């Protein structure tokens, strides 16, 4: 991490001269002092690290020292961490990709009595012991890095023990946000899936997108993957003169049909060959065709898509927004959590607000502060240079990649105030005739009569929240109204007395997450679906197996 050199006034895209914000009094903004890596540089670095990593199932009593000593015969290990999911796993990153070759050469095939193994040699391995060797480290047990968010009751307890709502918000952010280890694991799982697809498309890549990389991920969120075949199918740069050769290829009627057939084959291969991938569902007729599965060793629910370049660009846009000011992530995580506990959003698709739409509402609100906390998408485009130019399917998706160019006037509002103002803003927003426009940072007249209209920042004719019905929007507005009112009341400050019995009374942010808030707002809880999706059933089945094992 490198410090930004002394600031210089710069011309903001809106035409006003802005100065680089200094750390505002009372507002923690250390991120502004740091030059964040560009989205692509960060992605590429993580992807390359994942390529030289392996995932090893170990004994729960494994000794880190013994494991590293054993692995060091294949090369230097540059990073290693352990976690517990359905068993104990080590993520081991070698300093060189060559080490993986040596490691594979010395790895045995599993011996089976009644079954036969499918001989696909992946980077998901098991540490076995032979004869007198022992994995155990005695009393020196390894540290397990959590890969899922803590249960809500525990979180509410922790929040209630804080002294102010601002401290609660900061505690919530650190409890929910993705850890460095979790992000590494996400890239590793993408890299493992890439190995399967590479059997057909040797130069393909699989990139995580969505909340795994946009800065707003919460521990336990799904893993959205984008299978990129472009590198595999690109034409040579130089135009041939004279003779040249052309591939003979099968043809399909449309780009969509090609995506469907590629995903279908990759899904079959993942199902047949890739250890740890279970519950594969092909959802190829969706607007965006996808393959859904659970990656059991990591516990991730994965959604694999292809030909989804705009979503990748949206992830970059959100990453840029999340990097501009650290209050952005704090507010997004808090509002997303609030929305989830009150059923404003859901893990399944439906007529309710998606996390993506909700995030757009929060970002828009931050663009409208005075002075703005976030730039508009047009401003990000105007700050871009030649190398940032990007056009996807005729849409201009250009945004600046050098984050140090984004400079705004100082806004010193606390996160607590922003949360309160967010609720007030949307409690009174004229949704019936106005639309949200992130490109301009201004509301505009609705072009169509859907209850909620959020213009897609990269596909101006599309409404990101087309799925939302009036009842779900009303529910959101009622909860905003109730939450704004609640934060204004005394209940928003820590009670003077803490009851005996150890557990603090829920107050402030913690109380905002209690079901009583929705009851006070007069909104009904949504009825639980009778049957969970197959992937969820597989997850809970695995969970129950793991619980019964560990209790034996
Ligand atoms: P989580 O709920 O934490 O998974 O958030 P997420 O941002 O990853 O959302 P989700 O998994 O539903 O979608 C993944 C990505 O797909 C998003 O980040 C967007 O880039 C894109 N996306 C999702 N929904 C929409 C939509 O309605 N319109 C558009 N244009 N893109 C969407
Ligand atoms: Mg997601």
Coordinates of C-alpha atoms and ligand atoms in Angstrom, one line a residue:
X1 CA 0.0 0.0 0.0
X2 CA 1.4 3.3 -1.1
X3 CA 0.4 6.8 0.1
X4 CA -1.1 9.3 -2.2
X5 CA 1.3 12.1 -3.1
X6 CA 0.3 15.6 -1.9
X7 CA -3.0 16.6 -3.4
X8 CA -3.5 18.9 -6.4
X9 CA -6.8 20.5 -7.3
X10 CA -8.4 18.7 -10.2
X11 CA -11.3 19.3 -12.5
X12 CA -14.3 17.1 -11.6
X13 CA -16.4 15.8 -14.5
X14 CA -19.4 17.8 -13.3
X15 CA -17.5 21.0 -14.2
X16 CA -16.7 22.1 -10.6
X17 CA -13.2 22.3 -9.3
X18 CA -12.9 19.8 -6.5
X19 CA -10.1 19.2 -4.0
X20 CA -8.9 15.9 -2.6
X21 CA -10.7 15.3 0.6
X22 CA -8.5 15.2 3.7
X23 CA -9.4 13.0 6.7
X24 CA -12.5 14.8 8.0
X25 CA -12.8 15.7 11.6
X26 CA -14.7 12.9 13.4
X27 CA -14.9 10.7 10.3
X28 CA -12.6 7.8 9.9
X29 CA -11.4 7.8 6.3
X30 CA -8.1 6.1 6.2
X31 CA -8.9 4.6 2.8
X32 CA -8.6 7.9 1.2
X33 CA -4.9 8.0 2.1
X34 CA -4.3 4.8 0.2
X35 CA -4.0 4.2 -3.5
X36 CA -6.3 1.2 -4.1
X37 CA -5.3 -1.1 -6.9
X38 CA -7.3 -1.0 -10.1
X39 CA -10.0 -3.6 -10.3
X40 CA -8.2 -5.4 -13.1
X41 CA -4.8 -5.4 -11.4
X42 CA -6.3 -6.8 -8.2
X43 CA -8.3 -9.5 -10.1
X44 CA -5.3 -10.5 -12.1
X45 CA -3.1 -10.7 -9.0
X46 CA -5.6 -12.9 -7.2
X47 CA -6.3 -15.1 -10.2
X48 CA -2.6 -15.7 -10.6
X49 CA -2.2 -16.6 -6.9
X50 CA -5.1 -19.0 -7.1
X51 CA -3.4 -20.7 -10.1
X52 CA -0.5 -21.7 -7.8
X53 CA -2.7 -22.8 -4.9
X54 CA -4.1 -26.2 -3.8
X55 CA -6.9 -27.1 -1.4
X56 CA -6.1 -29.9 1.0
X57 CA -8.4 -31.8 3.2
X58 CA -6.6 -32.6 6.5
X59 CA -7.2 -34.1 9.9
X60 CA -8.8 -31.7 12.4
X61 CA -5.6 -32.1 14.5
X62 CA -3.2 -31.3 11.7
X63 CA 0.0 -29.6 12.5
X64 CA 0.7 -26.6 10.3
X65 CA 4.4 -27.0 10.8
X66 CA 4.4 -30.7 9.7
X67 CA 2.2 -30.0 6.7
X68 CA 4.4 -27.1 5.5
X69 CA 7.6 -29.2 6.0
X70 CA 6.0 -32.0 4.0
X71 CA 4.9 -29.6 1.2
X72 CA 8.2 -27.7 1.1
X73 CA 9.8 -30.6 -0.8
X74 CA 7.9 -29.3 -3.8
X75 CA 8.8 -25.6 -3.4
X76 CA 8.4 -22.6 -1.2
X77 CA 4.9 -22.1 0.3
X78 CA 4.1 -18.4 0.1
X79 CA 0.8 -18.5 2.1
X80 CA -1.3 -21.0 4.0
X81 CA -4.4 -20.9 6.1
X82 CA -6.9 -23.3 7.5
X83 CA -10.6 -23.3 7.8
X84 CA -13.4 -25.7 9.0
X85 CA -16.3 -26.4 6.7
X86 CA -17.5 -30.0 6.2
X87 CA -14.1 -31.0 7.6
X88 CA -10.8 -29.2 7.9
X89 CA -9.1 -27.7 4.9
X90 CA -5.8 -26.0 4.2
X91 CA -5.5 -23.5 1.4
X92 CA -1.8 -23.6 0.3
X93 CA -0.3 -21.1 -2.0
X94 CA 3.1 -22.0 -3.5
X95 CA 5.5 -19.3 -4.6
X96 CA 5.7 -20.9 -8.1
X97 CA 3.2 -22.7 -10.3
X98 CA 5.9 -25.3 -11.0
X99 CA 5.5 -26.7 -7.5
X100 CA 2.0 -27.9 -8.4
X101 CA 3.5 -30.0 -11.2
X102 CA 5.9 -31.7 -8.7
X103 CA 3.1 -32.1 -6.2
X104 CA 0.8 -33.7 -8.7
X105 CA 3.5 -36.1 -9.8
X106 CA 4.0 -37.4 -6.2
X107 CA 0.2 -37.6 -5.4
X108 CA -1.3 -41.1 -5.3
X109 CA -4.7 -42.2 -6.7
X110 CA -7.1 -43.1 -4.0
X111 CA -7.4 -46.8 -3.2
X112 CA -11.0 -48.0 -3.3
X113 CA -12.6 -51.4 -2.4
X114 CA -16.0 -51.4 -4.0
X115 CA -15.9 -48.4 -6.3
X116 CA -13.6 -47.0 -9.0
X117 CA -12.3 -43.5 -9.0
X118 CA -12.8 -41.1 -12.0
X119 CA -9.1 -40.3 -12.8
X120 CA -9.5 -36.5 -13.0
X121 CA -6.5 -35.1 -11.2
X122 CA -7.6 -31.8 -9.7
X123 CA -6.0 -29.5 -7.1
X124 CA -8.4 -30.7 -4.4
X125 CA -6.3 -33.2 -2.4
X126 CA -6.4 -35.2 0.8
X127 CA -3.5 -35.4 3.3
X128 CA -3.0 -39.0 4.2
X129 CA -0.7 -40.7 6.7
X130 CA 1.2 -43.9 6.4
X131 CA 2.7 -46.2 9.0
X132 CA 4.0 -44.3 12.0
X133 CA 3.5 -40.8 10.5
X134 CA 1.2 -38.5 12.4
X135 CA -0.6 -35.3 11.2
X136 CA -1.3 -34.1 14.7
X137 CA 0.4 -31.1 16.2
X138 CA -0.3 -32.1 19.8
X139 CA -1.4 -29.0 21.8
X140 CA -0.4 -26.6 18.9
X141 CA -3.7 -26.6 17.1
X142 CA -4.1 -24.5 14.0
X143 CA -6.1 -21.4 13.8
X144 CA -9.3 -21.7 11.7
X145 CA -10.4 -18.7 9.6
X146 CA -14.2 -18.3 9.6
X147 CA -15.8 -18.5 6.2
X148 CA -19.3 -17.8 7.2
X149 CA -20.9 -14.9 9.1
X150 CA -21.6 -15.4 12.8
X151 CA -25.2 -16.3 13.8
X152 CA -27.5 -13.3 14.2
X153 CA -28.0 -13.8 17.9
X154 CA -24.3 -13.6 18.5
X155 CA -24.0 -10.6 16.3
X156 CA -26.8 -8.7 18.0
X157 CA -25.1 -9.4 21.4
X158 CA -21.8 -8.0 20.1
X159 CA -23.6 -4.9 18.6
X160 CA -25.5 -4.3 21.8
X161 CA -22.2 -4.2 23.8
X162 CA -20.9 -1.2 21.7
X163 CA -21.2 2.3 23.0
X164 CA -22.6 4.2 19.9
X165 CA -24.4 3.5 16.7
X166 CA -21.3 4.5 14.8
X167 CA -19.3 1.9 16.7
X168 CA -22.0 -0.7 16.0
X169 CA -21.8 0.1 12.3
X170 CA -18.1 -0.4 12.3
X171 CA -18.4 -3.6 14.3
X172 CA -21.1 -4.9 11.8
X173 CA -18.8 -4.1 8.9
X174 CA -15.9 -6.1 10.3
X175 CA -18.1 -9.0 11.3
X176 CA -19.8 -9.3 7.9
X177 CA -17.3 -8.2 5.2
X178 CA -15.3 -10.8 3.3
X179 CA -11.9 -11.6 4.7
X180 CA -8.7 -11.8 2.6
X181 CA -8.8 -15.6 3.1
X182 CA -12.4 -15.9 2.0
X183 CA -11.7 -14.0 -1.2
X184 CA -8.6 -16.1 -1.8
X185 CA -10.8 -19.2 -1.4
X186 CA -13.3 -17.8 -3.9
X187 CA -10.6 -17.3 -6.5
X188 CA -9.2 -20.8 -5.8
X189 CA -12.7 -22.4 -6.4
X190 CA -13.0 -20.4 -9.7
X191 CA -9.5 -21.6 -10.7
X192 CA -10.6 -25.3 -9.9
X193 CA -13.7 -24.9 -12.1
X194 CA -11.5 -23.3 -14.8
X195 CA -9.4 -26.5 -14.8
X196 CA -12.5 -28.5 -15.8
X197 CA -13.6 -26.1 -18.6
X198 CA -10.0 -25.9 -19.8
X199 CA -10.3 -29.5 -21.0
X200 CA -12.4 -28.1 -23.8
X201 CA -11.1 -24.5 -23.9
X202 CA -7.5 -24.5 -22.8
X203 CA -7.1 -20.7 -22.6
X204 CA -10.3 -20.0 -20.8
X205 CA -10.5 -18.2 -17.5
X206 CA -13.2 -18.2 -14.8
X207 CA -13.5 -14.9 -13.0
X208 CA -15.5 -14.3 -9.8
X209 CA -17.9 -11.3 -10.1
X210 CA -20.8 -9.8 -8.1
X211 CA -20.4 -9.5 -4.4
X212 CA -17.3 -11.7 -4.2
X213 CA -15.3 -8.9 -5.7
X214 CA -17.3 -5.7 -5.7
X215 CA -16.4 -4.7 -2.2
X216 CA -19.9 -5.4 -0.8
X217 CA -19.7 -9.2 -0.2
X218 CA -20.8 -10.6 3.1
X219 CA -19.3 -13.8 4.5
X220 CA -21.5 -16.7 3.2
X221 CA -22.6 -14.8 0.0
X222 CA -22.9 -16.9 -3.2
X223 CA -20.0 -17.2 -5.6
X224 CA -20.9 -15.7 -9.1
X225 CA -18.5 -17.0 -11.7
X226 CA -18.0 -15.8 -15.3
X227 CA -16.5 -18.3 -17.8
X228 CA -14.5 -16.2 -20.2
X229 CA -13.9 -17.9 -23.5
X230 CA -12.7 -14.8 -25.3
X231 CA -9.0 -15.4 -24.6
X232 CA -9.6 -19.0 -25.9
X233 CA -11.4 -18.0 -29.1
X234 CA -9.8 -14.6 -30.0
X235 CA -8.6 -14.1 -33.6
X236 CA -4.9 -13.4 -34.3
X237 CA -4.1 -9.7 -34.0
X238 CA -2.5 -9.4 -37.5
X239 CA -4.6 -9.6 -40.6
X240 CA -3.3 -12.4 -42.7
X241 CA -2.1 -11.6 -46.2
X242 CA -2.2 -14.3 -48.8
X243 CA -3.0 -17.8 -47.5
X244 CA -4.4 -18.3 -44.0
X245 CA -6.1 -21.1 -42.2
X246 CA -9.5 -20.9 -40.5
X247 CA -11.0 -23.3 -37.9
X248 CA -13.9 -25.4 -38.9
X249 CA -16.5 -25.0 -36.2
X250 CA -20.0 -26.0 -35.4
X251 CA -22.6 -23.3 -35.8
X252 CA -25.5 -22.2 -33.6
X253 CA -28.4 -19.9 -34.3
X254 CA -27.5 -17.3 -31.7
X255 CA -24.9 -16.2 -29.2
X256 CA -27.3 -17.3 -26.5
X257 CA -27.5 -20.8 -28.0
X258 CA -23.7 -21.0 -28.0
X259 CA -23.6 -20.0 -24.3
X260 CA -26.2 -22.6 -23.5
X261 CA -24.3 -25.4 -25.2
X262 CA -21.0 -24.4 -23.7
X263 CA -22.5 -24.2 -20.2
X264 CA -24.3 -27.4 -20.6
X265 CA -21.1 -29.3 -21.5
X266 CA -19.1 -27.6 -18.7
X267 CA -21.9 -28.5 -16.2
X268 CA -21.8 -32.2 -17.3
X269 CA -18.0 -32.2 -16.8
X270 CA -18.2 -30.5 -13.4
X271 CA -20.8 -33.0 -12.4
X272 CA -18.9 -36.0 -13.7
X273 CA -15.3 -35.1 -13.0
X274 CA -14.9 -32.3 -10.4
X275 CA -14.6 -33.6 -6.9
X276 CA -16.5 -31.6 -4.3
X277 CA -19.0 -30.1 -6.7
X278 CA -22.5 -31.4 -5.9
X279 CA -26.1 -30.6 -6.7
X280 CA -25.5 -29.4 -10.2
X281 CA -28.5 -27.6 -11.8
X282 CA -28.6 -26.4 -15.4
X283 CA -30.7 -23.2 -15.5
X284 CA -30.1 -22.6 -19.2
X285 CA -33.4 -21.0 -20.1
X286 CA -33.0 -18.1 -17.6
X287 CA -32.5 -14.5 -19.0
X288 CA -28.9 -15.1 -18.2
X289 CA -28.2 -18.9 -18.6
X290 CA -26.4 -20.3 -15.7
X291 CA -25.2 -23.5 -13.9
X292 CA -25.7 -23.7 -10.2
X293 CA -23.9 -26.0 -7.8
X294 CA -22.5 -26.3 -4.4
X295 CA -18.8 -26.6 -3.9
X296 CA -18.8 -28.7 -0.8
X297 CA -15.2 -28.2 0.5
X298 CA -15.7 -24.4 0.6
X299 CA -19.4 -24.4 1.3
X300 CA -19.9 -21.9 -1.6
X301 CA -23.1 -21.9 -3.6
X302 CA -21.8 -21.2 -7.1
X303 CA -23.5 -19.7 -10.1
X304 CA -21.5 -20.2 -13.3
X305 CA -22.4 -18.0 -16.3
X306 CA -20.7 -17.2 -19.6
X307 CA -20.9 -14.3 -22.0
X308 CA -21.9 -12.0 -19.1
X309 CA -19.5 -9.2 -19.7
X310 CA -21.8 -6.4 -18.6
X311 CA -22.2 -8.0 -15.1
X312 CA -18.4 -8.1 -14.9
X313 CA -18.3 -4.4 -15.7
X314 CA -21.1 -3.7 -13.1
X315 CA -18.9 -5.5 -10.5
X316 CA -16.0 -3.2 -11.4
X317 CA -18.3 -0.1 -11.1
X318 CA -19.4 -1.2 -7.6
X319 CA -15.8 -2.0 -6.7
X320 CA -14.9 1.6 -7.7
X321 CA -17.7 3.0 -5.6
X322 CA -16.8 0.8 -2.6
X323 CA -13.2 2.0 -2.8
X324 CA -13.9 5.7 -2.9
X325 CA -14.9 6.1 0.7
X326 CA -15.0 3.5 3.5
X327 CA -18.4 4.7 4.7
X328 CA -19.9 3.3 1.4
X329 CA -19.2 -0.4 2.4
X330 CA -20.4 0.3 6.0
X331 CA -23.7 1.7 4.8
X332 CA -24.2 -1.0 2.1
X333 CA -23.5 -3.9 4.5
X334 CA -25.8 -2.4 7.2
X335 CA -28.7 -1.7 4.8
X336 CA -28.3 -5.1 3.1
X337 CA -28.4 -6.9 6.4
X338 CA -31.4 -4.8 7.6
X339 CA -33.2 -5.7 4.3
X340 CA -32.4 -9.4 4.6
X341 CA -33.6 -9.8 8.2
X342 CA -36.8 -8.0 7.4
X343 CA -37.5 -9.9 4.2
X344 CA -37.1 -6.9 1.9
X345 CA -34.5 -9.1 0.0
X346 CA -34.3 -12.8 -0.3
X347 CA -31.8 -15.5 -1.4
X348 CA -34.3 -16.6 -4.1
X349 CA -35.4 -14.5 -7.0
X350 CA -38.9 -13.1 -7.0
X351 CA -40.9 -9.9 -7.0
X352 CA -38.8 -8.4 -4.2
X353 CA -35.9 -6.0 -4.4
X354 CA -32.6 -7.8 -5.3
X355 CA -29.4 -7.0 -3.5
X356 CA -28.1 -5.4 -6.7
X357 CA -31.1 -3.0 -6.9
X358 CA -30.8 -2.3 -3.2
X359 CA -27.1 -1.5 -3.6
X360 CA -28.0 0.8 -6.5
X361 CA -30.5 2.7 -4.2
X362 CA -27.8 3.2 -1.6
X363 CA -25.2 4.4 -4.1
X364 CA -27.7 6.8 -5.6
X365 CA -28.4 8.2 -2.2
X366 CA -24.7 8.7 -1.6
X367 CA -24.4 10.6 -4.9
X368 CA -27.1 13.0 -3.8
X369 CA -25.5 14.1 -0.5
X370 CA -24.2 17.6 -0.3
X371 CA -21.3 17.4 -1.0
X372 CA -21.7 14.1 -2.7
X373 CA -19.9 11.1 -1.2
X374 CA -19.9 9.3 -4.5
X375 CA -19.3 10.5 -8.1
X376 CA -21.8 9.9 -10.9
X377 CA -21.1 7.2 -13.5
X378 CA -20.7 10.0 -16.1
X379 CA -18.0 11.5 -14.0
X380 CA -16.2 8.2 -13.8
X381 CA -16.4 7.9 -17.5
X382 CA -15.1 11.5 -18.0
X383 CA -12.1 10.7 -15.8
X384 CA -11.2 7.6 -17.8
X385 CA -8.3 7.5 -20.2
X386 CA -7.8 5.8 -23.6
X387 CA -6.9 2.4 -22.0
X388 CA -10.1 2.4 -20.0
X389 CA -12.3 2.6 -23.1
X390 CA -14.8 -0.3 -23.0
X391 CA -17.8 -1.1 -25.2
X392 CA -19.9 -4.2 -24.5
X393 CA -22.6 -5.1 -27.0
X394 CA -22.9 -1.5 -28.2
X395 CA -23.0 0.0 -24.6
X396 CA -20.4 2.4 -23.4
X397 CA -19.1 0.8 -20.2
X398 CA -16.1 3.1 -19.9
X399 CA -15.1 4.1 -16.3
X400 CA -11.9 5.3 -14.8
X401 CA -9.6 2.5 -13.6
X402 CA -7.0 4.7 -11.8
X403 CA -8.8 5.3 -8.5
X404 CA -6.4 8.1 -7.4
X405 CA -8.1 10.3 -10.1
X406 CA -11.4 10.3 -8.2
X407 CA -11.5 13.3 -6.0
X408 CA -14.5 14.8 -4.3
X409 CA -15.2 17.6 -1.9
X410 CA -15.0 16.7 1.7
X411 CA -18.2 15.3 3.2
X412 CA -18.0 14.8 7.0
X413 CA -21.3 13.1 7.7
X414 CA -21.0 10.2 10.2
X415 CA -22.2 6.7 9.1
X416 CA -24.9 6.8 11.7
X417 CA -26.3 10.0 10.2
X418 CA -26.1 8.5 6.7
X419 CA -28.0 5.5 7.8
X420 CA -30.7 7.7 9.3
X421 CA -30.8 9.9 6.2
X422 CA -30.9 6.9 3.9
X423 CA -34.1 5.7 5.6
X424 CA -35.6 9.2 5.5
X425 CA -34.6 9.7 1.8
X426 CA -36.5 6.6 0.7
X427 CA -39.3 6.9 3.1
X428 CA -40.2 10.1 1.2
X429 CA -38.9 9.3 -2.3
X430 CA -41.5 9.9 -5.1
X431 CA -41.2 6.4 -6.5
X432 CA -44.5 6.7 -8.3
X433 CA -43.2 9.1 -10.9
X434 CA -39.4 9.3 -10.5
X435 CA -36.6 6.9 -11.6
X436 CA -33.1 6.5 -10.1
X437 CA -30.3 7.5 -12.5
X438 CA -26.8 6.6 -11.3
X439 CA -25.2 7.9 -14.5
X440 CA -26.3 11.5 -13.7
X441 CA -26.7 11.1 -9.9
X442 CA -30.2 12.6 -10.3
X443 CA -33.7 11.4 -10.2
X444 CA -35.5 11.7 -13.5
X445 CA -39.0 11.1 -14.8
X446 CA -39.9 7.5 -15.1
X447 CA -39.9 6.2 -18.7
X448 CA -42.3 3.3 -17.8
X449 CA -44.9 2.5 -15.3
X450 CA -43.2 -0.2 -13.2
X451 CA -43.4 0.4 -9.4
X452 CA -39.6 0.8 -9.1
X453 CA -37.4 2.1 -11.8
X454 CA -33.6 2.0 -11.5
X455 CA -31.9 2.7 -14.8
X456 CA -29.1 0.1 -15.5
X457 CA -26.0 2.3 -15.6
X458 CA -24.5 0.4 -18.5
X459 CA -27.7 -0.5 -20.5
X460 CA -29.7 2.7 -20.3
X461 CA -32.9 1.2 -21.7
X462 CA -33.1 -1.5 -19.0
X463 CA -34.6 -1.3 -15.6
X464 CA -32.6 -3.2 -13.0
X465 CA -35.6 -3.5 -10.7
X466 CA -38.2 -4.5 -13.3
X467 CA -39.1 -7.5 -11.2
X468 CA -40.2 -5.5 -8.2
X469 CA -44.0 -5.3 -7.6
X470 CA -45.9 -2.6 -5.8
X471 CA -46.4 -4.6 -2.6
X472 CA -42.7 -5.3 -2.2
X473 CA -41.8 -1.6 -2.8
X474 CA -44.4 -0.5 -0.2
X475 CA -42.9 -2.9 2.2
X476 CA -39.5 -1.4 1.7
X477 CA -40.9 2.2 2.1
X478 CA -42.8 1.3 5.2
X479 CA -39.7 -0.3 6.8
X480 CA -37.7 2.8 5.8
X481 CA -40.2 5.0 7.5
X482 CA -40.3 2.9 10.6
X483 CA -36.5 2.7 10.8
X484 CA -36.0 6.5 10.3
X485 CA -38.5 7.1 13.1
X486 CA -36.9 4.5 15.3
X487 CA -33.4 6.0 14.9
X488 CA -34.7 9.4 15.8
X489 CA -36.2 8.1 19.1
X490 CA -34.5 7.5 22.3
X491 CA -34.2 3.8 21.4
X492 CA -31.3 4.8 19.2
X493 CA -29.0 5.6 22.1
X494 CA -27.5 3.0 24.5
X495 CA -29.7 2.4 27.5
X496 CA -28.1 3.6 30.7
X497 CA -28.5 0.3 32.5
X498 CA -27.5 -3.1 31.2
X499 CA -29.7 -5.9 32.6
X500 CA -28.0 -8.5 34.7
X501 CA -27.6 -12.0 33.3
X502 CA -24.7 -11.2 30.9
X503 CA -26.6 -10.4 27.7
X504 CA -26.9 -6.8 26.8
X505 CA -30.3 -5.5 25.8
X506 CA -30.6 -5.0 22.0
X507 CA -30.4 -1.3 21.2
X508 CA -29.5 1.0 18.3
X509 CA -28.5 -1.0 15.2
X510 CA -29.2 -4.3 17.0
X511 CA -32.8 -3.2 17.7
X512 CA -33.2 -2.2 14.1
X513 CA -32.6 -5.8 13.1
X514 CA -35.3 -7.2 15.5
X515 CA -38.6 -8.6 14.0
X516 CA -40.5 -6.1 16.3
X517 CA -39.4 -3.3 13.9
X518 CA -41.3 -4.9 11.0
X519 CA -44.3 -5.5 13.2
X520 CA -44.3 -1.8 14.2
X521 CA -44.1 -0.9 10.5
X522 CA -47.2 -3.0 10.0
X523 CA -45.6 -5.2 7.4
X524 CA -46.2 -8.9 7.4
X525 CA -43.3 -11.4 7.4
X526 CA -43.1 -13.3 4.1
X527 CA -44.2 -16.9 4.3
X528 CA -41.3 -19.4 4.0
X529 CA -41.3 -21.4 0.8
X530 CA -42.5 -25.0 1.5
X531 CA -39.6 -26.5 -0.4
X532 CA -36.1 -25.1 -0.5
X533 CA -34.1 -25.2 -3.8
X534 CA -32.1 -28.5 -4.2
X535 CA -28.8 -26.8 -3.5
X536 CA -30.1 -25.6 -0.1
X537 CA -31.3 -29.1 0.6
X538 CA -27.9 -30.5 -0.3
X539 CA -26.3 -27.9 2.0
X540 CA -28.4 -28.7 5.0
X541 CA -28.0 -32.4 4.4
X542 CA -24.2 -32.0 4.4
X543 CA -24.5 -29.8 7.4
X544 CA -26.5 -32.5 9.3
X545 CA -23.9 -35.2 8.2
X546 CA -21.1 -33.0 9.4
X547 CA -22.9 -32.3 12.7
X548 CA -23.6 -35.9 13.4
X549 CA -20.0 -36.8 12.5
X550 CA -18.5 -34.2 14.8
X551 CA -20.8 -35.3 17.7
X552 CA -19.7 -38.9 17.4
Ligands
LIG1 P1 -25.3 -11.2 -3.3 O1 -26.7 -11.2 -3.0 O2 -24.4 -10.9 -2.1 O3 -24.9 -12.4 -4.1 O4 -25.1 -9.9 -4.2 P2 -24.6 -9.8 -5.8 O5 -24.2 -8.4 -6.1 O6 -23.5 -10.8 -6.0 O7 -25.9 -10.2 -6.5 P3 -26.2 -11.5 -7.4 O8 -25.5 -12.7 -7.0 O9 -27.7 -11.6 -7.5 O10 -25.8 -11.0 -8.9 C1 -24.4 -11.1 -9.3 C2 -24.2 -9.9 -10.2 O11 -25.0 -10.0 -11.3 C3 -24.5 -8.5 -9.6 O12 -23.4 -8.0 -8.8 C4 -24.7 -7.7 -10.8 O13 -23.4 -7.4 -11.4 C5 -25.4 -8.7 -11.7 N1 -26.8 -8.6 -11.6 C6 -27.6 -9.2 -10.7 N2 -28.9 -8.8 -10.8 C7 -28.9 -7.9 -11.9 C8 -29.9 -7.2 -12.5 O14 -31.1 -7.3 -12.2 N3 -29.5 -6.4 -13.6 C9 -28.3 -6.3 -14.0 N4 -27.9 -5.6 -14.9 N5 -27.3 -7.0 -13.4 C10 -27.6 -7.8 -12.3
LIG2 MG1 -23.8 -12.9 -5.8

